[in-house]
Short mmCIF file of C-alpha atoms and ligand atoms in Angstrom, two decimals:
data_model
loop_
_atom_site.label_atom_id
_atom_site.label_comp_id
_atom_site.label_asym_id
_atom_site.label_seq_id
_atom_site.Cartn_x
_atom_site.Cartn_y
_atom_site.Cartn_z
CA UNK B 941 -5.80 8.24 -31.80
CA UNK B 942 -6.16 8.68 -27.74
CA UNK B 943 -4.85 5.83 -25.69
CA UNK B 944 -7.10 4.03 -24.06
CA UNK B 945 -5.62 4.91 -20.46
CA UNK B 946 -6.68 8.26 -21.19
CA UNK B 947 -10.79 7.00 -21.10
CA UNK B 948 -12.72 8.19 -17.87
CA UNK B 949 -14.28 5.55 -15.65
CA UNK B 950 -17.48 6.02 -13.30
CA UNK B 951 -17.06 3.58 -9.73
CA UNK B 952 -19.65 2.00 -8.23
CA UNK B 953 -20.15 4.78 -5.46
CA UNK B 954 -20.37 7.10 -8.13
CA UNK B 955 -16.62 8.31 -8.17
CA UNK B 956 -15.55 9.49 -11.62
CA UNK B 957 -11.92 9.21 -12.66
CA UNK B 958 -10.57 11.26 -15.51
CA UNK B 959 -8.30 8.57 -16.80
CA UNK B 960 -6.96 4.87 -15.70
CA UNK B 961 -3.77 5.83 -14.31
CA UNK B 962 -3.59 5.39 -10.60
CA UNK B 963 -0.90 6.45 -8.40
CA UNK B 964 -0.30 3.60 -6.02
CA UNK B 965 0.41 3.61 -2.43
CA UNK B 966 3.89 4.34 -1.39
CA UNK B 967 4.82 5.04 2.06
CA UNK B 968 6.72 8.22 2.23
CA UNK B 969 7.90 8.32 5.76
CA UNK B 970 7.80 12.12 5.42
CA UNK B 971 5.37 12.42 8.17
CA UNK B 972 5.39 15.78 10.66
CA UNK B 973 5.79 15.74 14.32
CA UNK B 974 3.03 13.25 16.27
CA UNK B 975 2.88 11.13 12.77
CA UNK B 976 0.50 14.36 11.06
CA UNK B 977 0.76 14.72 7.03
CA UNK B 978 3.54 17.52 6.55
CA UNK B 979 4.09 20.69 4.38
CA UNK B 980 6.46 18.30 2.09
CA UNK B 981 3.89 15.76 2.01
CA UNK B 982 1.54 18.46 0.35
CA UNK B 983 3.92 19.71 -1.72
CA UNK B 984 4.54 15.83 -2.99
CA UNK B 985 0.88 14.95 -3.48
CA UNK B 986 0.19 18.36 -5.31
CA UNK B 987 3.28 17.13 -8.05
CA UNK B 988 1.53 14.07 -8.56
CA UNK B 989 -2.26 15.52 -9.18
CA UNK B 990 -0.23 18.33 -11.51
CA UNK B 991 1.32 15.36 -13.30
CA UNK B 992 -1.98 14.30 -14.66
CA UNK B 993 -2.89 11.10 -12.55
CA UNK B 994 -6.49 10.24 -12.49
CA UNK B 995 -6.25 8.92 -8.93
CA UNK B 996 -4.06 9.19 -6.26
CA UNK B 997 -3.91 6.29 -3.41
CA UNK B 998 -1.93 7.81 -0.53
CA UNK B 999 0.45 6.08 1.22
CA UNK B 1000 -0.17 3.48 3.83
CA UNK B 1001 -1.79 5.51 6.90
CA UNK B 1002 -1.82 4.00 10.35
CA UNK B 1003 -5.34 3.08 12.16
CA UNK B 1004 -3.15 3.08 15.40
CA UNK B 1005 0.02 5.15 16.24
CA UNK B 1006 1.28 2.26 18.60
CA UNK B 1007 1.27 -0.10 15.47
CA UNK B 1008 3.43 1.46 12.74
CA UNK B 1009 4.94 0.70 9.36
CA UNK B 1010 7.45 2.58 9.75
CA UNK B 1011 8.83 5.70 12.26
CA UNK B 1012 7.66 8.57 9.60
CA UNK B 1013 4.36 7.46 8.48
CA UNK B 1014 0.93 9.09 9.13
CA UNK B 1015 -1.74 7.90 11.52
CA UNK B 1016 -5.18 8.95 11.63
CA UNK B 1017 -7.30 8.28 14.90
CA UNK B 1018 -9.91 9.31 16.98
CA UNK B 1019 -7.97 12.13 18.52
CA UNK B 1020 -6.13 13.03 15.70
CA UNK B 1021 -6.79 17.08 14.50
CA UNK B 1022 -7.67 16.60 10.90
CA UNK B 1023 -6.84 20.10 9.61
CA UNK B 1024 -3.62 18.98 7.97
CA UNK B 1025 -5.33 15.70 6.48
CA UNK B 1026 -8.09 18.21 5.05
CA UNK B 1027 -5.25 20.18 3.58
CA UNK B 1028 -3.84 17.09 2.17
CA UNK B 1029 -7.01 15.53 0.75
CA UNK B 1030 -7.56 19.34 -0.94
CA UNK B 1031 -3.96 19.74 -2.45
CA UNK B 1032 -4.16 16.06 -4.26
CA UNK B 1033 -7.32 16.93 -5.59
CA UNK B 1034 -5.92 20.03 -7.73
CA UNK B 1035 -6.37 19.36 -11.31
CA UNK B 1036 -9.55 17.08 -10.65
CA UNK B 1037 -7.58 14.17 -9.58
CA UNK B 1038 -9.26 11.78 -6.88
CA UNK B 1039 -7.71 10.75 -3.82
CA UNK B 1040 -8.41 7.70 -1.61
CA UNK B 1041 -6.27 7.19 1.64
CA UNK B 1042 -4.86 3.86 2.06
CA UNK B 1043 -5.21 2.19 5.65
CA UNK B 1044 -3.12 -0.29 7.09
CA UNK B 1045 -2.24 -2.06 10.34
CA UNK B 1046 1.05 -3.64 10.27
CA UNK B 1047 0.33 -6.79 12.05
CA UNK B 1048 3.70 -8.29 12.65
CA UNK B 1049 5.73 -6.25 10.13
CA UNK B 1050 6.74 -4.08 13.03
CA UNK B 1051 10.24 -3.07 13.89
CA UNK B 1052 11.70 -4.09 17.17
CA UNK B 1053 13.51 -0.88 17.12
CA UNK B 1054 10.64 0.96 17.07
CA UNK B 1055 8.74 -0.73 19.32
CA UNK B 1056 4.59 -0.51 19.93
CA UNK B 1057 1.87 -3.44 19.30
CA UNK B 1058 3.27 -6.65 17.19
CA UNK B 1059 0.04 -8.36 17.06
CA UNK B 1060 -0.59 -11.52 14.27
CA UNK B 1061 -3.07 -13.63 14.33
CA UNK B 1062 -0.83 -16.71 15.75
CA UNK B 1063 2.86 -15.86 17.49
CA UNK B 1064 4.79 -17.02 14.59
CA UNK B 1065 7.51 -14.51 14.01
CA UNK B 1066 8.48 -13.09 10.39
CA UNK B 1067 11.29 -15.06 8.74
CA UNK B 1068 13.66 -12.82 6.87
CA UNK B 1069 16.44 -15.29 7.81
CA UNK B 1070 19.51 -13.76 9.07
CA UNK B 1071 17.64 -10.27 9.30
CA UNK B 1072 14.79 -11.78 11.55
CA UNK B 1073 16.12 -10.12 14.54
CA UNK B 1074 14.95 -6.75 13.19
CA UNK B 1075 11.40 -7.79 13.83
CA UNK B 1076 9.35 -7.97 17.22
CA UNK B 1077 8.12 -11.33 18.31
CA UNK B 1078 4.16 -10.97 17.87
CA UNK B 1079 1.31 -11.88 20.14
CA UNK B 1080 -1.63 -14.14 18.89
CA UNK B 1081 -4.64 -11.68 18.75
CA UNK B 1082 -7.22 -12.13 21.50
CA UNK B 1083 -11.36 -11.60 20.46
CA UNK B 1084 -10.81 -8.07 21.94
CA UNK B 1085 -7.76 -7.09 19.95
CA UNK B 1086 -9.55 -8.19 16.86
CA UNK B 1087 -12.41 -6.28 17.81
CA UNK B 1088 -10.12 -3.51 18.45
CA UNK B 1089 -8.79 -3.31 15.01
CA UNK B 1090 -12.21 -3.53 13.19
CA UNK B 1091 -13.13 -0.72 14.96
CA UNK B 1092 -10.00 1.37 14.39
CA UNK B 1093 -10.10 0.68 10.54
CA UNK B 1094 -14.38 2.13 10.54
CA UNK B 1095 -12.61 5.03 12.48
CA UNK B 1096 -10.17 5.92 10.39
CA UNK B 1097 -12.19 5.47 7.32
CA UNK B 1098 -14.89 7.86 8.89
CA UNK B 1099 -12.36 10.27 9.51
CA UNK B 1100 -10.98 10.23 6.08
CA UNK B 1101 -14.38 11.41 4.81
CA UNK B 1102 -14.63 13.81 7.11
CA UNK B 1103 -11.10 15.53 6.35
CA UNK B 1104 -12.39 15.52 2.36
CA UNK B 1105 -10.94 11.70 0.98
CA UNK B 1106 -13.17 10.59 -2.01
CA UNK B 1107 -12.61 6.88 -0.25
CA UNK B 1108 -10.04 4.42 1.72
CA UNK B 1109 -8.62 1.58 0.47
CA UNK B 1110 -8.33 -1.25 2.66
CA UNK B 1111 -4.22 -2.69 2.41
CA UNK B 1112 -5.33 -6.20 2.80
CA UNK B 1113 -1.48 -7.08 0.83
CA UNK B 1114 1.85 -7.48 1.41
CA UNK B 1115 1.95 -9.60 4.48
CA UNK B 1116 0.15 -6.71 6.67
CA UNK B 1117 -2.19 -7.66 9.43
CA UNK B 1118 -5.35 -8.73 7.12
CA UNK B 1119 -2.93 -10.54 4.85
CA UNK B 1120 -1.50 -12.22 7.76
CA UNK B 1121 -5.37 -13.29 8.59
CA UNK B 1122 -5.82 -14.74 4.90
CA UNK B 1123 -2.65 -16.60 4.97
CA UNK B 1124 -2.38 -20.12 6.31
CA UNK B 1125 1.09 -19.86 6.69
CA UNK B 1126 1.21 -16.78 9.36
CA UNK B 1127 -2.86 -18.01 10.49
CA UNK B 1128 -2.91 -20.88 12.53
CA UNK B 1129 -5.92 -20.26 14.37
CA UNK B 1130 -8.52 -22.94 15.06
CA UNK B 1131 -11.54 -20.70 15.59
CA UNK B 1132 -13.81 -18.22 13.29
CA UNK B 1133 -10.38 -16.74 12.35
CA UNK B 1134 -8.39 -19.29 10.88
CA UNK B 1135 -8.70 -22.77 8.95
CA UNK B 1136 -11.19 -22.22 6.04
CA UNK B 1137 -10.68 -19.23 3.30
CA UNK B 1138 -13.95 -18.28 4.85
CA UNK B 1139 -12.42 -18.03 8.08
CA UNK B 1140 -9.05 -16.45 7.33
CA UNK B 1141 -11.21 -13.87 5.12
CA UNK B 1142 -13.13 -12.97 8.09
CA UNK B 1143 -11.39 -10.14 9.39
CA UNK B 1144 -11.28 -8.58 5.96
CA UNK B 1145 -15.07 -9.13 5.50
CA UNK B 1146 -15.86 -7.52 8.99
CA UNK B 1147 -13.50 -4.56 8.49
CA UNK B 1148 -15.28 -4.13 4.75
CA UNK B 1149 -18.97 -3.96 7.03
CA UNK B 1150 -17.94 -1.98 9.66
CA UNK B 1151 -16.47 0.64 7.45
CA UNK B 1152 -19.64 0.85 5.22
CA UNK B 1153 -21.64 1.03 8.68
CA UNK B 1154 -19.94 4.53 9.24
CA UNK B 1155 -19.19 6.23 6.08
CA UNK B 1156 -21.79 7.42 3.37
CA UNK B 1157 -22.77 5.48 0.10
CA UNK B 1158 -20.60 7.58 -2.38
CA UNK B 1159 -17.63 7.20 -0.29
CA UNK B 1160 -15.63 5.04 -2.27
CA UNK B 1161 -13.90 1.74 -0.73
CA UNK B 1162 -11.35 -0.13 -2.28
CA UNK B 1163 -8.62 -3.11 -1.15
CA UNK B 1164 -5.58 -4.00 -2.10
CA UNK B 1165 -5.23 -7.88 -2.21
CA UNK B 1166 -2.29 -10.08 -2.97
CA UNK B 1167 -2.78 -12.04 -5.79
CA UNK B 1168 -0.46 -14.85 -3.87
CA UNK B 1169 1.67 -14.71 -1.25
CA UNK B 1170 4.20 -16.58 -3.13
CA UNK B 1171 5.31 -18.92 -0.75
CA UNK B 1172 4.87 -22.43 -0.83
CA UNK B 1173 1.33 -23.13 1.17
CA UNK B 1174 0.99 -19.53 1.36
CA UNK B 1175 -2.41 -17.75 0.35
CA UNK B 1176 -3.10 -18.53 -3.61
CA UNK B 1177 -4.70 -17.36 -6.51
CA UNK B 1178 -7.45 -19.73 -5.74
CA UNK B 1179 -7.68 -18.11 -2.58
CA UNK B 1180 -7.69 -14.75 -4.15
CA UNK B 1181 -10.53 -15.80 -6.39
CA UNK B 1182 -12.67 -16.91 -3.31
CA UNK B 1183 -12.14 -13.67 -1.56
CA UNK B 1184 -13.72 -11.81 -4.67
CA UNK B 1185 -16.40 -14.18 -4.63
CA UNK B 1186 -17.19 -13.47 -0.84
CA UNK B 1187 -16.76 -9.61 -1.55
CA UNK B 1188 -19.35 -9.72 -4.47
CA UNK B 1189 -22.45 -7.11 -3.52
CA UNK B 1190 -20.38 -5.62 -0.73
CA UNK B 1191 -20.07 -2.49 -3.16
CA UNK B 1192 -16.50 -2.57 -3.60
CA UNK B 1193 -15.38 0.04 -5.84
CA UNK B 1194 -12.14 -1.94 -6.98
CA UNK B 1195 -9.44 -4.38 -5.89
CA UNK B 1196 -5.97 -3.34 -6.41
CA UNK B 1197 -3.84 -6.79 -7.46
CA UNK B 1198 -0.36 -7.03 -6.07
CA UNK B 1199 1.86 -10.31 -4.41
CA UNK B 1200 4.16 -10.88 -2.02
CA UNK B 1201 5.34 -9.71 1.78
CA UNK B 1202 8.44 -8.66 3.51
CA UNK B 1203 9.21 -12.48 3.57
CA UNK B 1204 9.01 -12.70 -0.20
CA UNK B 1205 8.78 -9.64 -1.85
CA UNK B 1206 6.94 -10.14 -5.21
CA UNK B 1207 5.91 -6.69 -5.25
CA UNK B 1208 9.26 -5.80 -6.10
CA UNK B 1209 9.05 -8.25 -9.03
CA UNK B 1210 11.29 -11.43 -7.26
CA UNK B 1211 9.44 -14.23 -6.70
CA UNK B 1212 10.20 -16.72 -3.86
CA UNK B 1213 8.65 -19.90 -4.82
CA UNK B 1214 9.10 -21.75 -8.33
CA UNK B 1215 6.95 -19.51 -10.43
CA UNK B 1216 8.27 -16.62 -12.75
CA UNK B 1217 6.48 -13.11 -12.78
CA UNK B 1218 6.38 -10.90 -16.01
CA UNK B 1219 9.15 -8.78 -16.41
CA UNK B 1220 6.82 -5.83 -16.59
CA UNK B 1221 3.00 -5.88 -14.90
CA UNK B 1222 3.95 -8.20 -12.88
CA UNK B 1223 0.85 -9.74 -11.79
CA UNK B 1224 -1.37 -9.53 -15.17
CA UNK B 1225 -1.36 -13.52 -15.41
CA UNK B 1226 -3.16 -13.59 -12.15
CA UNK B 1227 -5.26 -10.23 -12.70
CA UNK B 1228 -6.75 -12.02 -16.16
CA UNK B 1229 -7.93 -14.77 -14.39
CA UNK B 1230 -9.66 -12.75 -11.51
CA UNK B 1231 -11.15 -10.52 -13.74
CA UNK B 1232 -12.65 -13.34 -15.89
CA UNK B 1233 -14.24 -14.74 -12.84
CA UNK B 1234 -15.03 -11.43 -10.41
CA UNK B 1235 -17.74 -8.56 -11.78
CA UNK B 1236 -15.44 -6.10 -9.06
CA UNK B 1237 -13.10 -4.06 -11.28
CA UNK B 1238 -9.76 -4.73 -10.90
CA UNK B 1239 -6.70 -2.76 -10.77
CA UNK B 1240 -3.18 -4.27 -11.11
CA UNK B 1241 -0.03 -2.71 -9.94
CA UNK B 1242 4.04 -3.72 -9.93
CA UNK B 1243 6.44 -3.15 -12.92
CA UNK B 1244 4.68 -0.67 -15.13
CA UNK B 1245 6.57 2.30 -16.40
CA UNK B 1246 5.60 1.95 -20.06
CA UNK B 1247 2.32 3.58 -21.79
CA UNK B 1248 2.39 0.30 -24.52
CA UNK B 1249 2.24 -1.86 -21.15
CA UNK B 1250 -0.51 -0.13 -19.50
CA UNK B 1251 -2.66 -0.28 -22.40
CA UNK B 1252 -2.19 -4.24 -22.73
CA UNK B 1253 -3.30 -4.34 -19.10
CA UNK B 1254 -6.36 -2.17 -19.93
CA UNK B 1255 -6.82 -4.70 -23.20
CA UNK B 1256 -7.17 -7.65 -20.71
CA UNK B 1257 -10.48 -6.46 -19.03
CA UNK B 1258 -8.26 -4.81 -16.01
CA UNK B 1259 -10.02 -1.41 -15.54
CA UNK B 1260 -7.11 0.60 -13.71
CA UNK B 1261 -3.49 0.69 -14.01
CA UNK B 1262 -1.62 1.37 -10.75
CA UNK B 1263 1.80 2.65 -10.72
CA UNK B 1264 4.14 3.50 -7.84
CA UNK B 1265 7.86 3.47 -8.55
CA UNK B 1266 7.95 5.18 -11.88
CA UNK B 1267 5.24 7.86 -10.66
CA UNK B 1268 8.32 8.64 -7.88
CA UNK B 1269 11.08 9.03 -10.74
CA UNK B 1270 8.53 10.72 -13.05
CA UNK B 1271 5.26 12.09 -11.33
CA UNK B 1272 4.41 13.96 -14.86
CA UNK B 1273 4.10 10.57 -16.75
CA UNK B 1274 0.36 10.47 -17.32
CA UNK B 1275 0.87 14.40 -19.03
CA UNK B 1276 3.93 13.33 -20.85
CA UNK B 1277 2.05 10.22 -22.05
CA UNK B 1278 -0.48 12.38 -23.56
CA UNK B 1279 1.77 13.53 -26.55
CA UNK B 1280 5.23 11.65 -25.90
CA UNK B 1281 3.81 8.06 -25.95
CA UNK B 1282 7.15 6.45 -26.01
CA UNK B 1283 8.27 8.30 -22.96
CA UNK B 1284 9.50 5.53 -20.00
CA UNK B 1285 9.32 5.51 -16.50
CA UNK B 1286 12.16 4.48 -14.37
CA UNK B 1287 12.07 1.45 -12.28
CA UNK B 1288 15.32 0.74 -9.99
CA UNK B 1289 16.66 -2.55 -9.64
CA UNK B 1290 19.43 -3.87 -7.43
CA UNK B 1291 20.96 -7.44 -7.31
CA UNK B 1292 23.45 -7.56 -4.34
CA UNK B 1293 23.81 -11.09 -3.23
CA UNK B 1294 21.81 -10.15 -0.07
CA UNK B 1295 18.00 -10.16 -1.02
CA UNK B 1296 17.12 -8.10 2.00
CA UNK B 1297 19.58 -5.24 1.76
CA UNK B 1298 18.56 -5.24 -1.82
CA UNK B 1299 15.05 -4.74 -1.68
CA UNK B 1300 15.90 -2.14 1.43
CA UNK B 1301 18.15 -0.32 -1.14
CA UNK B 1302 15.33 -0.24 -3.91
CA UNK B 1303 12.86 0.96 -1.37
CA UNK B 1304 15.58 3.85 -0.08
CA UNK B 1305 16.36 4.72 -3.84
CA UNK B 1306 12.29 5.43 -4.31
CA UNK B 1307 11.87 7.43 -1.23
CA UNK B 1308 14.99 9.43 -1.59
CA UNK B 1309 12.63 10.78 -5.14
CA UNK B 1310 9.73 11.31 -2.64
CA UNK B 1311 11.73 13.28 -0.24
CA UNK B 1312 13.16 15.06 -3.48
CA UNK B 1313 9.83 16.11 -5.08
CA UNK B 1314 8.24 16.95 -1.14
CA UNK B 1315 11.16 19.73 -1.07
CA UNK B 1316 10.59 20.76 -4.66
CA UNK B 1317 13.81 19.25 -6.26
CA UNK B 1318 14.53 17.36 -9.44
CA UNK B 1319 14.22 13.67 -9.24
CA UNK B 1320 17.52 11.71 -9.89
CA UNK B 1321 17.09 8.96 -12.33
CA UNK B 1322 20.25 7.12 -11.42
CA UNK B 1323 20.72 7.58 -7.40
CA UNK B 1324 23.46 5.54 -5.94
CA UNK B 1325 21.79 2.57 -4.24
CA UNK B 1326 24.30 2.33 -1.25
CA UNK B 1327 24.02 6.12 -0.95
CA UNK B 1328 20.84 5.92 -0.78
CA UNK B 1329 20.23 2.97 1.76
CA UNK B 1330 22.56 4.80 3.66
CA UNK B 1331 20.93 7.96 3.93
CA UNK B 1332 17.40 6.31 4.43
CA UNK B 1333 18.92 4.49 7.63
CA UNK B 1334 20.02 7.55 9.13
CA UNK B 1335 16.89 9.05 8.21
CA UNK B 1336 14.87 6.20 10.06
CA UNK B 1337 17.06 6.38 13.13
CA UNK B 1338 16.22 10.22 13.26
CA UNK B 1339 12.43 9.47 13.04
CA UNK B 1340 12.67 6.60 15.03
CA UNK B 1341 14.06 8.45 17.86
CA UNK B 1342 11.42 11.37 17.44
CA UNK B 1343 8.46 8.38 17.29
CA UNK B 1344 10.05 7.03 20.56
CA UNK B 1345 10.14 9.88 22.43
CA UNK B 1346 6.75 11.39 21.37
CA UNK B 1347 5.23 8.01 22.75
CA UNK B 1348 7.42 7.09 25.25
CA UNK B 1349 5.05 6.70 27.98
CA UNK B 1350 2.84 4.50 25.61
CA UNK B 1351 5.59 2.45 24.39
CA UNK B 1352 6.88 -0.68 26.19
C1 FMN N 383 8.85 3.61 -1.20
C2 FMN N 383 7.56 2.53 -1.52
C3 FMN N 383 6.74 2.65 -0.59
C4 FMN N 383 5.71 1.72 -0.72
N1 FMN N 383 4.44 1.80 0.36
C5 FMN N 383 3.43 1.07 0.15
C6 FMN N 383 2.20 1.10 1.00
O1 FMN N 383 2.45 2.10 1.52
N2 FMN N 383 1.23 0.21 0.45
C7 FMN N 383 1.32 -0.57 -0.74
O2 FMN N 383 0.00 -0.92 -0.55
N3 FMN N 383 1.78 -0.34 -1.41
C8 FMN N 383 3.32 0.16 -1.08
N4 FMN N 383 4.33 -0.29 -1.93
C9 FMN N 383 4.47 -1.00 -3.06
C10 FMN N 383 3.35 -0.31 -4.21
O3 FMN N 383 2.25 0.23 -4.36
C11 FMN N 383 3.71 -1.52 -5.62
O4 FMN N 383 2.90 -2.10 -5.08
C12 FMN N 383 5.05 -1.74 -5.92
O5 FMN N 383 6.04 -0.90 -5.38
C13 FMN N 383 4.83 -2.20 -7.27
O6 FMN N 383 4.62 -1.03 -8.03
P1 FMN N 383 5.74 -0.31 -9.36
O7 FMN N 383 6.20 -1.50 -9.91
O8 FMN N 383 4.98 0.54 -9.86
O9 FMN N 383 6.73 0.22 -8.24
C14 FMN N 383 5.45 0.66 -1.96
C15 FMN N 383 6.41 0.64 -2.84
C16 FMN N 383 8.05 1.43 -2.61
C17 FMN N 383 8.60 1.37 -3.72
#
């Protein structure tokens, strides 16, 4: 009997996926000069498409080259040359795979070394304990800043469609700008953008409406949302439930559920409050609850690396299974599972005393595999955490230098 993960699905926009396995967004930090998609990036995406996933969600693409989550990120704006984006979409669509571009604004999660804009709902800095100094002090956004961000999301979505992507996913999770607006901890505004969940969700809803106004009806729109922030007093599952209700009737193809932020990295399976996360499929309990109360298809991402777990996720009524790390280590996992259902993907885990450094090391180990795949090399299933972190820091320093040089006239 073929596994339920290989059943196709047609989403509301008409987008048909050949199976339920989705490559979740991973920022690759592999952009070419001027933050454009590189040939290494194309090779990486071809590898994923050839590996058998039904849908690829790109690593987050920035809507403003002066507000970046990292120095090697891709940015897509009004003035950007679409040629490499067209090639990127085209290779990602090999083997009848579909491709959605994740679009994002970092808000206050901007490294000080990188510079650029650090915008936030309120002027509350990130609290990363002794690592807080790595991040810029954010500025509370004005109405004009907010209007600019909404317009930029719409522009990037329109250009993604023009380049041949099947859709966009709005990043509203992991403590980035839209997630900062959603959270009562980072959003302490008392105007129409803060306070009640209706007000905190206004930015997300405005971005949805602005995108819908400029793309065609068959262009897929999805959202990555935290099931919770996993911080006391933060955005919680009841808030997520309310947001899903507000999205009803907005023609959203799916909502991908994740959790956490830089301050509380639940997406790596670590909870910062007293709740425990499942050992595999971290957010499944939340997803089950939200699936029952929402008619929008749900995708759940985090901790999935085994086929029986993917099947049990679908058995709860969740529509799509998001896999990030395990597809960085084993990009061929979907094809492998067709005839070897017992094969397990690899997820890295580092348990140093310094939780922030551990998190950075895990990210570095995964990014090392992305780089290797981009260079046509095999992945390493047991890389050294320390070495990966050092190499990642060196690479980031180089890319930061390039970024600052490229945009020296615009960066403060
Ligand atoms: C190197 C790396 C980069 C990531 N970049 C993004 C990103 O750009 N956008 C996003 O929504 N999530 C990003 N994530 C989070 C993943 O999409 C996913 O939610 C998380 O890794 C948990 O899934 P997993 O256990 O399958 O890896 C990233 C994760 C890793 C490891």
